[in-house]
Amino acid sequence: MDGIGPMLYEGKAKKIFAAGRSDQVVQYFKDDATAFNAEKRGTIVNKGVVNNKVSERLFKLLEERGVLTHFLERLSDREMLTKKVTIVPVEVVVRNVVAGSLAKRLGLQVGDAIEPAIVEFYYKNDALGDPLVNDDHLRLMNVATPAVLRELRELAHRVNTVLKPFFAERKMQLVDFKLEFGVYHNKLILADEISPDTCRLWDMATGESMDKDRFRKDMGKIEEAYQEVLKRVCG
Ligand code: TMP
């Protein structure tokens, strides 16, 4: 791994390494998969390669549409050079269709359209299990100011406006997804990854899940689904 320095951080699905410049890092995408706050663990073969390439394609698309991201360059199958950001500890979830925790929490019908899309904030904290929070909670904890929360919500909607039709053109329904943002030179930019780990994607022809739900719910054909997403997004 030429030009790559020591490991700075290891997360559940990625490792972060120092890069040649102090304001850049290398994201290494692992095949490790976890669910339910890491209670369930496993491997999805070549997931790291898929998530790296899918994220590259989507970050480039978003940059073309004026959304600032941390993406700089894909270095290899599993490595991506990015700007080094300070992550805002908020998971920003956008929902176009009822599924997952929303269906469970509110008893809504899975598959019902959500129009216009909604945005939710989760406090990124493993010890607490990433609780759903509102603006007041985040302000109380000094995690984000009202102005930053307004910007996060606005950026999340903009990302959705770009990604929803992109996936639809490839016969995938973008049900929901999770974004993370970071601060880079005093600017809020999109960070982390956008992949079948962080999106719900339903095949428009069959309604079948093509994302990490196949792992979460032991639905089988997990690797096949990830490869199919790669093919449709990058092929
Ligand atoms: P949820 O319905 O379980 O709240 O998930 C909403 C979206 O966020 C879904 O597309 C999966 C994604 N997600 C993550 O990326 N990481 C997580 O830890 C969780 C719980 C969800």
PDB file of C-alpha atoms and ligand atoms in Angstrom:
ATOM      1  CA  MET A   1       0.000   0.000   0.000  1.00  0.00           C
ATOM      2  CA  ASP A   2       2.346   2.654  -1.350  1.00  0.00           C
ATOM      3  CA  GLY A   3       2.042   6.083   0.231  1.00  0.00           C
ATOM      4  CA  ILE A   4      -0.302   4.916   2.919  1.00  0.00           C
ATOM      5  CA  GLY A   5       0.568   5.574   6.522  1.00  0.00           C
ATOM      6  CA  PRO A   6      -0.468   4.038   9.827  1.00  0.00           C
ATOM      7  CA  MET A   7      -4.031   3.041  10.650  1.00  0.00           C
ATOM      8  CA  LEU A   8      -5.829   5.876  12.427  1.00  0.00           C
ATOM      9  CA  TYR A   9      -9.157   4.200  13.137  1.00  0.00           C
ATOM     10  CA  GLU A  10     -10.957   0.929  12.593  1.00  0.00           C
ATOM     11  CA  GLY A  11     -14.726   0.902  12.261  1.00  0.00           C
ATOM     12  CA  LYS A  12     -17.155  -1.945  11.656  1.00  0.00           C
ATOM     13  CA  ALA A  13     -16.923  -1.849   7.860  1.00  0.00           C
ATOM     14  CA  LYS A  14     -13.891   0.343   7.129  1.00  0.00           C
ATOM     15  CA  LYS A  15     -10.388   1.153   8.278  1.00  0.00           C
ATOM     16  CA  ILE A  16      -8.970   4.649   8.012  1.00  0.00           C
ATOM     17  CA  PHE A  17      -5.267   5.151   7.242  1.00  0.00           C
ATOM     18  CA  ALA A  18      -3.108   8.259   7.167  1.00  0.00           C
ATOM     19  CA  ALA A  19      -2.322   9.509   3.653  1.00  0.00           C
ATOM     20  CA  GLY A  20       0.596  11.457   2.186  1.00  0.00           C
ATOM     21  CA  ARG A  21      -1.033  14.764   3.160  1.00  0.00           C
ATOM     22  CA  SER A  22      -2.169  15.561   6.676  1.00  0.00           C
ATOM     23  CA  ASP A  23      -5.580  16.791   5.465  1.00  0.00           C
ATOM     24  CA  GLN A  24      -6.320  13.567   3.583  1.00  0.00           C
ATOM     25  CA  VAL A  25      -6.950   9.935   4.612  1.00  0.00           C
ATOM     26  CA  VAL A  26      -7.394   6.577   2.913  1.00  0.00           C
ATOM     27  CA  GLN A  27     -10.626   4.658   3.502  1.00  0.00           C
ATOM     28  CA  TYR A  28     -10.169   0.882   3.244  1.00  0.00           C
ATOM     29  CA  PHE A  29     -13.423  -1.035   2.686  1.00  0.00           C
ATOM     30  CA  LYS A  30     -13.664  -4.384   4.505  1.00  0.00           C
ATOM     31  CA  ASP A  31     -15.916  -7.359   3.818  1.00  0.00           C
ATOM     32  CA  ASP A  32     -16.995  -7.434   7.483  1.00  0.00           C
ATOM     33  CA  ALA A  33     -20.707  -6.973   7.978  1.00  0.00           C
ATOM     34  CA  THR A  34     -22.530  -6.189  11.204  1.00  0.00           C
ATOM     35  CA  ALA A  35     -26.137  -5.519  12.071  1.00  0.00           C
ATOM     36  CA  PHE A  36     -28.205  -4.618  15.129  1.00  0.00           C
ATOM     37  CA  ASN A  37     -25.383  -2.614  16.701  1.00  0.00           C
ATOM     38  CA  ALA A  38     -22.863  -5.384  15.955  1.00  0.00           C
ATOM     39  CA  GLU A  39     -24.865  -8.118  17.717  1.00  0.00           C
ATOM     40  CA  LYS A  40     -24.870  -9.930  14.376  1.00  0.00           C
ATOM     41  CA  ARG A  41     -21.549 -10.333  12.586  1.00  0.00           C
ATOM     42  CA  GLY A  42     -20.523 -11.910   9.317  1.00  0.00           C
ATOM     43  CA  THR A  43     -18.705 -11.536   6.041  1.00  0.00           C
ATOM     44  CA  ILE A  44     -20.073 -10.554   2.677  1.00  0.00           C
ATOM     45  CA  VAL A  45     -17.458 -11.675   0.144  1.00  0.00           C
ATOM     46  CA  ASN A  46     -16.172  -8.732  -1.948  1.00  0.00           C
ATOM     47  CA  LYS A  47     -18.562  -6.288  -0.262  1.00  0.00           C
ATOM     48  CA  GLY A  48     -15.620  -3.928   0.260  1.00  0.00           C
ATOM     49  CA  VAL A  49     -14.904  -3.795  -3.464  1.00  0.00           C
ATOM     50  CA  VAL A  50     -18.569  -3.195  -4.305  1.00  0.00           C
ATOM     51  CA  ASN A  51     -19.025  -0.472  -1.685  1.00  0.00           C
ATOM     52  CA  ASN A  52     -15.821   1.307  -2.731  1.00  0.00           C
ATOM     53  CA  LYS A  53     -16.779   1.379  -6.420  1.00  0.00           C
ATOM     54  CA  VAL A  54     -20.448   2.219  -5.848  1.00  0.00           C
ATOM     55  CA  SER A  55     -19.477   5.026  -3.451  1.00  0.00           C
ATOM     56  CA  GLU A  56     -16.989   6.387  -6.010  1.00  0.00           C
ATOM     57  CA  ARG A  57     -19.670   6.511  -8.716  1.00  0.00           C
ATOM     58  CA  LEU A  58     -22.240   8.179  -6.440  1.00  0.00           C
ATOM     59  CA  PHE A  59     -19.808  10.706  -4.944  1.00  0.00           C
ATOM     60  CA  LYS A  60     -18.678  11.702  -8.458  1.00  0.00           C
ATOM     61  CA  LEU A  61     -22.301  12.088  -9.552  1.00  0.00           C
ATOM     62  CA  LEU A  62     -23.081  14.232  -6.514  1.00  0.00           C
ATOM     63  CA  GLU A  63     -20.001  16.410  -7.071  1.00  0.00           C
ATOM     64  CA  GLU A  64     -21.139  16.957 -10.681  1.00  0.00           C
ATOM     65  CA  ARG A  65     -24.449  18.163  -9.246  1.00  0.00           C
ATOM     66  CA  GLY A  66     -22.793  20.604  -6.872  1.00  0.00           C
ATOM     67  CA  VAL A  67     -22.830  18.564  -3.656  1.00  0.00           C
ATOM     68  CA  LEU A  68     -19.446  18.752  -1.914  1.00  0.00           C
ATOM     69  CA  THR A  69     -18.099  15.367  -0.805  1.00  0.00           C
ATOM     70  CA  HIS A  70     -14.926  14.033   0.800  1.00  0.00           C
ATOM     71  CA  PHE A  71     -14.149  11.910  -2.288  1.00  0.00           C
ATOM     72  CA  LEU A  72     -10.824  12.554  -4.051  1.00  0.00           C
ATOM     73  CA  GLU A  73      -9.793   9.402  -5.893  1.00  0.00           C
ATOM     74  CA  ARG A  74     -10.264   5.637  -5.875  1.00  0.00           C
ATOM     75  CA  LEU A  75      -6.788   4.165  -5.295  1.00  0.00           C
ATOM     76  CA  SER A  76      -7.536   0.465  -5.679  1.00  0.00           C
ATOM     77  CA  ASP A  77     -10.338  -2.077  -5.404  1.00  0.00           C
ATOM     78  CA  ARG A  78     -10.751  -1.432  -1.686  1.00  0.00           C
ATOM     79  CA  GLU A  79      -9.095   1.951  -1.109  1.00  0.00           C
ATOM     80  CA  MET A  80     -10.391   5.462  -1.586  1.00  0.00           C
ATOM     81  CA  LEU A  81      -8.449   8.673  -0.981  1.00  0.00           C
ATOM     82  CA  THR A  82     -10.622  11.235   0.785  1.00  0.00           C
ATOM     83  CA  LYS A  83     -10.405  14.583   2.496  1.00  0.00           C
ATOM     84  CA  LYS A  84      -9.844  14.197   6.226  1.00  0.00           C
ATOM     85  CA  VAL A  85     -12.981  15.451   7.913  1.00  0.00           C
ATOM     86  CA  THR A  86     -14.184  15.741  11.479  1.00  0.00           C
ATOM     87  CA  ILE A  87     -17.312  13.620  11.409  1.00  0.00           C
ATOM     88  CA  VAL A  88     -20.500  15.187  12.759  1.00  0.00           C
ATOM     89  CA  PRO A  89     -21.859  12.407  15.006  1.00  0.00           C
ATOM     90  CA  VAL A  90     -25.286  12.405  13.377  1.00  0.00           C
ATOM     91  CA  GLU A  91     -26.611   9.710  11.049  1.00  0.00           C
ATOM     92  CA  VAL A  92     -28.881  11.487   8.599  1.00  0.00           C
ATOM     93  CA  VAL A  93     -31.538   9.130   7.215  1.00  0.00           C
ATOM     94  CA  VAL A  94     -33.703   9.999   4.207  1.00  0.00           C
ATOM     95  CA  ARG A  95     -36.849   7.958   3.550  1.00  0.00           C
ATOM     96  CA  ASN A  96     -38.878   7.734   0.319  1.00  0.00           C
ATOM     97  CA  VAL A  97     -40.765   4.559   1.219  1.00  0.00           C
ATOM     98  CA  VAL A  98     -41.861   3.060   4.560  1.00  0.00           C
ATOM     99  CA  ALA A  99     -39.476   0.286   5.691  1.00  0.00           C
ATOM    100  CA  GLY A 100     -37.157  -0.778   8.497  1.00  0.00           C
ATOM    101  CA  SER A 101     -37.259   0.995  11.827  1.00  0.00           C
ATOM    102  CA  LEU A 102     -39.854   3.523  10.642  1.00  0.00           C
ATOM    103  CA  ALA A 103     -42.388   0.770   9.917  1.00  0.00           C
ATOM    104  CA  LYS A 104     -41.651  -0.834  13.281  1.00  0.00           C
ATOM    105  CA  ARG A 105     -41.689   2.341  15.363  1.00  0.00           C
ATOM    106  CA  LEU A 106     -44.872   3.874  13.952  1.00  0.00           C
ATOM    107  CA  GLY A 107     -46.716   0.774  12.736  1.00  0.00           C
ATOM    108  CA  LEU A 108     -46.817   2.071   9.174  1.00  0.00           C
ATOM    109  CA  GLN A 109     -47.277  -0.187   6.149  1.00  0.00           C
ATOM    110  CA  VAL A 110     -43.999  -1.338   4.586  1.00  0.00           C
ATOM    111  CA  GLY A 111     -43.867  -0.204   0.970  1.00  0.00           C
ATOM    112  CA  ASP A 112     -46.103   2.869   1.324  1.00  0.00           C
ATOM    113  CA  ALA A 113     -44.682   5.900  -0.474  1.00  0.00           C
ATOM    114  CA  ILE A 114     -43.492   8.859   1.595  1.00  0.00           C
ATOM    115  CA  GLU A 115     -44.084  12.045  -0.383  1.00  0.00           C
ATOM    116  CA  PRO A 116     -42.313  14.350   0.153  1.00  0.00           C
ATOM    117  CA  ALA A 117     -39.344  12.409   1.556  1.00  0.00           C
ATOM    118  CA  ILE A 118     -38.632  12.710   5.279  1.00  0.00           C
ATOM    119  CA  VAL A 119     -35.316  13.196   7.056  1.00  0.00           C
ATOM    120  CA  GLU A 120     -34.454  11.733  10.463  1.00  0.00           C
ATOM    121  CA  PHE A 121     -31.470  12.291  12.737  1.00  0.00           C
ATOM    122  CA  TYR A 122     -29.839   9.531  14.787  1.00  0.00           C
ATOM    123  CA  TYR A 123     -27.151  10.301  17.361  1.00  0.00           C
ATOM    124  CA  LYS A 124     -24.083   8.303  16.284  1.00  0.00           C
ATOM    125  CA  ASN A 125     -23.117   6.551  19.511  1.00  0.00           C
ATOM    126  CA  ASP A 126     -22.599   2.778  19.687  1.00  0.00           C
ATOM    127  CA  ALA A 127     -22.958   2.631  23.491  1.00  0.00           C
ATOM    128  CA  LEU A 128     -26.430   4.155  23.184  1.00  0.00           C
ATOM    129  CA  GLY A 129     -27.340   2.159  20.050  1.00  0.00           C
ATOM    130  CA  ASP A 130     -27.609   5.222  17.768  1.00  0.00           C
ATOM    131  CA  PRO A 131     -30.892   6.626  19.187  1.00  0.00           C
ATOM    132  CA  LEU A 132     -33.376   8.615  17.095  1.00  0.00           C
ATOM    133  CA  VAL A 133     -33.115  12.230  18.202  1.00  0.00           C
ATOM    134  CA  ASN A 134     -34.669  15.560  17.320  1.00  0.00           C
ATOM    135  CA  ASP A 135     -33.071  18.953  16.756  1.00  0.00           C
ATOM    136  CA  ASP A 136     -33.503  19.949  20.399  1.00  0.00           C
ATOM    137  CA  HIS A 137     -31.673  16.836  21.629  1.00  0.00           C
ATOM    138  CA  LEU A 138     -28.723  17.499  19.324  1.00  0.00           C
ATOM    139  CA  ARG A 139     -28.625  21.141  20.395  1.00  0.00           C
ATOM    140  CA  LEU A 140     -28.837  20.124  24.071  1.00  0.00           C
ATOM    141  CA  MET A 141     -25.843  17.810  23.636  1.00  0.00           C
ATOM    142  CA  ASN A 142     -23.915  20.461  21.694  1.00  0.00           C
ATOM    143  CA  VAL A 143     -23.651  18.048  18.764  1.00  0.00           C
ATOM    144  CA  ALA A 144     -24.952  20.537  16.216  1.00  0.00           C
ATOM    145  CA  THR A 145     -26.388  24.048  16.092  1.00  0.00           C
ATOM    146  CA  PRO A 146     -29.789  24.786  14.535  1.00  0.00           C
ATOM    147  CA  ALA A 147     -27.980  26.268  11.529  1.00  0.00           C
ATOM    148  CA  VAL A 148     -25.928  23.089  11.004  1.00  0.00           C
ATOM    149  CA  LEU A 149     -29.048  20.929  11.372  1.00  0.00           C
ATOM    150  CA  ARG A 150     -30.844  23.057   8.792  1.00  0.00           C
ATOM    151  CA  GLU A 151     -27.915  22.584   6.421  1.00  0.00           C
ATOM    152  CA  LEU A 152     -27.786  18.812   7.059  1.00  0.00           C
ATOM    153  CA  ARG A 153     -31.490  18.487   6.279  1.00  0.00           C
ATOM    154  CA  GLU A 154     -31.168  20.609   3.132  1.00  0.00           C
ATOM    155  CA  LEU A 155     -28.114  18.661   1.891  1.00  0.00           C
ATOM    156  CA  ALA A 156     -29.858  15.341   2.592  1.00  0.00           C
ATOM    157  CA  HIS A 157     -32.834  16.379   0.439  1.00  0.00           C
ATOM    158  CA  ARG A 158     -30.474  17.509  -2.326  1.00  0.00           C
ATOM    159  CA  VAL A 159     -28.665  14.171  -2.280  1.00  0.00           C
ATOM    160  CA  ASN A 160     -32.025  12.407  -2.499  1.00  0.00           C
ATOM    161  CA  THR A 161     -33.060  14.548  -5.460  1.00  0.00           C
ATOM    162  CA  VAL A 162     -29.948  13.339  -7.311  1.00  0.00           C
ATOM    163  CA  LEU A 163     -29.860   9.686  -6.199  1.00  0.00           C
ATOM    164  CA  LYS A 164     -33.541   8.735  -6.423  1.00  0.00           C
ATOM    165  CA  PRO A 165     -33.805   9.193 -10.219  1.00  0.00           C
ATOM    166  CA  PHE A 166     -30.280   7.779 -10.750  1.00  0.00           C
ATOM    167  CA  PHE A 167     -31.317   4.492  -9.131  1.00  0.00           C
ATOM    168  CA  ALA A 168     -34.751   4.536 -10.803  1.00  0.00           C
ATOM    169  CA  GLU A 169     -33.066   4.732 -14.216  1.00  0.00           C
ATOM    170  CA  ARG A 170     -31.260   1.539 -13.218  1.00  0.00           C
ATOM    171  CA  LYS A 171     -34.508  -0.130 -12.136  1.00  0.00           C
ATOM    172  CA  MET A 172     -33.881   0.194  -8.410  1.00  0.00           C
ATOM    173  CA  GLN A 173     -36.159   1.947  -5.970  1.00  0.00           C
ATOM    174  CA  LEU A 174     -34.220   4.049  -3.461  1.00  0.00           C
ATOM    175  CA  VAL A 175     -36.318   3.237  -0.393  1.00  0.00           C
ATOM    176  CA  ASP A 176     -34.134   4.955   2.202  1.00  0.00           C
ATOM    177  CA  PHE A 177     -30.499   5.676   2.975  1.00  0.00           C
ATOM    178  CA  LYS A 178     -28.132   6.975   5.631  1.00  0.00           C
ATOM    179  CA  LEU A 179     -25.625   9.779   5.171  1.00  0.00           C
ATOM    180  CA  GLU A 180     -22.796  11.094   7.317  1.00  0.00           C
ATOM    181  CA  PHE A 181     -21.290  14.523   7.031  1.00  0.00           C
ATOM    182  CA  GLY A 182     -18.003  15.984   8.190  1.00  0.00           C
ATOM    183  CA  VAL A 183     -16.336  19.344   8.579  1.00  0.00           C
ATOM    184  CA  TYR A 184     -13.413  20.112   6.255  1.00  0.00           C
ATOM    185  CA  HIS A 185     -11.790  23.550   6.343  1.00  0.00           C
ATOM    186  CA  ASN A 186     -14.900  24.926   8.095  1.00  0.00           C
ATOM    187  CA  LYS A 187     -17.282  23.528   5.464  1.00  0.00           C
ATOM    188  CA  LEU A 188     -19.867  20.777   5.900  1.00  0.00           C
ATOM    189  CA  ILE A 189     -19.301  18.084   3.271  1.00  0.00           C
ATOM    190  CA  LEU A 190     -20.705  14.622   2.588  1.00  0.00           C
ATOM    191  CA  ALA A 191     -18.454  11.853   3.958  1.00  0.00           C
ATOM    192  CA  ASP A 192     -18.401   8.115   4.773  1.00  0.00           C
ATOM    193  CA  GLU A 193     -19.872   5.936   1.981  1.00  0.00           C
ATOM    194  CA  ILE A 194     -23.063   5.444  -0.029  1.00  0.00           C
ATOM    195  CA  SER A 195     -23.484   1.777  -0.794  1.00  0.00           C
ATOM    196  CA  PRO A 196     -25.784  -1.238  -0.429  1.00  0.00           C
ATOM    197  CA  ASP A 197     -24.687  -1.206   3.249  1.00  0.00           C
ATOM    198  CA  THR A 198     -26.197   2.229   3.785  1.00  0.00           C
ATOM    199  CA  CYS A 199     -29.144   2.240   1.369  1.00  0.00           C
ATOM    200  CA  ARG A 200     -32.287   0.175   0.958  1.00  0.00           C
ATOM    201  CA  LEU A 201     -32.642  -0.673  -2.719  1.00  0.00           C
ATOM    202  CA  TRP A 202     -35.571  -2.666  -4.073  1.00  0.00           C
ATOM    203  CA  ASP A 203     -35.527  -4.197  -7.541  1.00  0.00           C
ATOM    204  CA  MET A 204     -38.275  -2.369  -9.421  1.00  0.00           C
ATOM    205  CA  ALA A 205     -39.209  -5.488 -11.393  1.00  0.00           C
ATOM    206  CA  THR A 206     -39.473  -7.968  -8.508  1.00  0.00           C
ATOM    207  CA  GLY A 207     -39.569  -5.857  -5.340  1.00  0.00           C
ATOM    208  CA  GLU A 208     -36.665  -7.892  -3.967  1.00  0.00           C
ATOM    209  CA  SER A 209     -34.132  -6.369  -1.568  1.00  0.00           C
ATOM    210  CA  MET A 210     -30.723  -5.700  -3.141  1.00  0.00           C
ATOM    211  CA  ASP A 211     -28.959  -4.403  -0.021  1.00  0.00           C
ATOM    212  CA  LYS A 212     -27.795  -5.228   3.488  1.00  0.00           C
ATOM    213  CA  ASP A 213     -31.321  -6.224   4.531  1.00  0.00           C
ATOM    214  CA  ARG A 214     -30.490  -9.582   2.877  1.00  0.00           C
ATOM    215  CA  PHE A 215     -27.781 -10.006   5.547  1.00  0.00           C
ATOM    216  CA  ARG A 216     -29.815  -8.495   8.406  1.00  0.00           C
ATOM    217  CA  LYS A 217     -32.749 -10.826   7.721  1.00  0.00           C
ATOM    218  CA  ASP A 218     -30.834 -13.906   6.483  1.00  0.00           C
ATOM    219  CA  MET A 219     -32.497 -13.751   3.081  1.00  0.00           C
ATOM    220  CA  GLY A 220     -29.650 -15.475   1.183  1.00  0.00           C
ATOM    221  CA  LYS A 221     -28.110 -14.463  -2.164  1.00  0.00           C
ATOM    222  CA  ILE A 222     -26.308 -11.596  -0.412  1.00  0.00           C
ATOM    223  CA  GLU A 223     -23.155 -11.509  -2.544  1.00  0.00           C
ATOM    224  CA  GLU A 224     -25.246 -11.837  -5.706  1.00  0.00           C
ATOM    225  CA  ALA A 225     -27.324  -8.813  -4.722  1.00  0.00           C
ATOM    226  CA  TYR A 226     -24.240  -6.660  -4.057  1.00  0.00           C
ATOM    227  CA  GLN A 227     -22.721  -7.688  -7.416  1.00  0.00           C
ATOM    228  CA  GLU A 228     -25.971  -6.829  -9.183  1.00  0.00           C
ATOM    229  CA  VAL A 229     -26.003  -3.351  -7.618  1.00  0.00           C
ATOM    230  CA  LEU A 230     -22.379  -2.870  -8.740  1.00  0.00           C
ATOM    231  CA  LYS A 231     -23.308  -3.933 -12.267  1.00  0.00           C
ATOM    232  CA  ARG A 232     -26.291  -1.584 -12.467  1.00  0.00           C
ATOM    233  CA  VAL A 233     -24.493   1.393 -10.906  1.00  0.00           C
ATOM    234  CA  CYS A 234     -21.045   1.065 -12.528  1.00  0.00           C
ATOM    235  CA  GLY A 235     -21.572  -1.364 -15.412  1.00  0.00           C
TER     236      GLY A 235
HETATM  237  P1  TMP B   1     -33.516   1.846   9.595  1.00  0.00           P
HETATM  238  O1  TMP B   1     -34.837   1.688   8.893  1.00  0.00           O
HETATM  239  O2  TMP B   1     -33.017   0.590  10.211  1.00  0.00           O
HETATM  240  O3  TMP B   1     -33.545   2.998  10.569  1.00  0.00           O
HETATM  241  O4  TMP B   1     -32.443   2.223   8.480  1.00  0.00           O
HETATM  242  C1  TMP B   1     -32.609   3.349   7.648  1.00  0.00           C
HETATM  243  C2  TMP B   1     -31.510   3.400   6.603  1.00  0.00           C
HETATM  244  O5  TMP B   1     -30.260   3.632   7.192  1.00  0.00           O
HETATM  245  C3  TMP B   1     -31.353   2.103   5.795  1.00  0.00           C
HETATM  246  O6  TMP B   1     -31.152   2.449   4.440  1.00  0.00           O
HETATM  247  C4  TMP B   1     -30.139   1.449   6.346  1.00  0.00           C
HETATM  248  C5  TMP B   1     -29.325   2.600   6.875  1.00  0.00           C
HETATM  249  N1  TMP B   1     -28.601   2.278   8.095  1.00  0.00           N
HETATM  250  C6  TMP B   1     -27.223   2.396   8.124  1.00  0.00           C
HETATM  251  O7  TMP B   1     -26.589   2.748   7.135  1.00  0.00           O
HETATM  252  N2  TMP B   1     -26.580   2.113   9.289  1.00  0.00           N
HETATM  253  C7  TMP B   1     -27.232   1.725  10.412  1.00  0.00           C
HETATM  254  O8  TMP B   1     -26.589   1.484  11.436  1.00  0.00           O
HETATM  255  C8  TMP B   1     -28.667   1.608  10.364  1.00  0.00           C
HETATM  256  C9  TMP B   1     -29.430   1.174  11.568  1.00  0.00           C
HETATM  257  C10 TMP B   1     -29.295   1.905   9.182  1.00  0.00           C
END
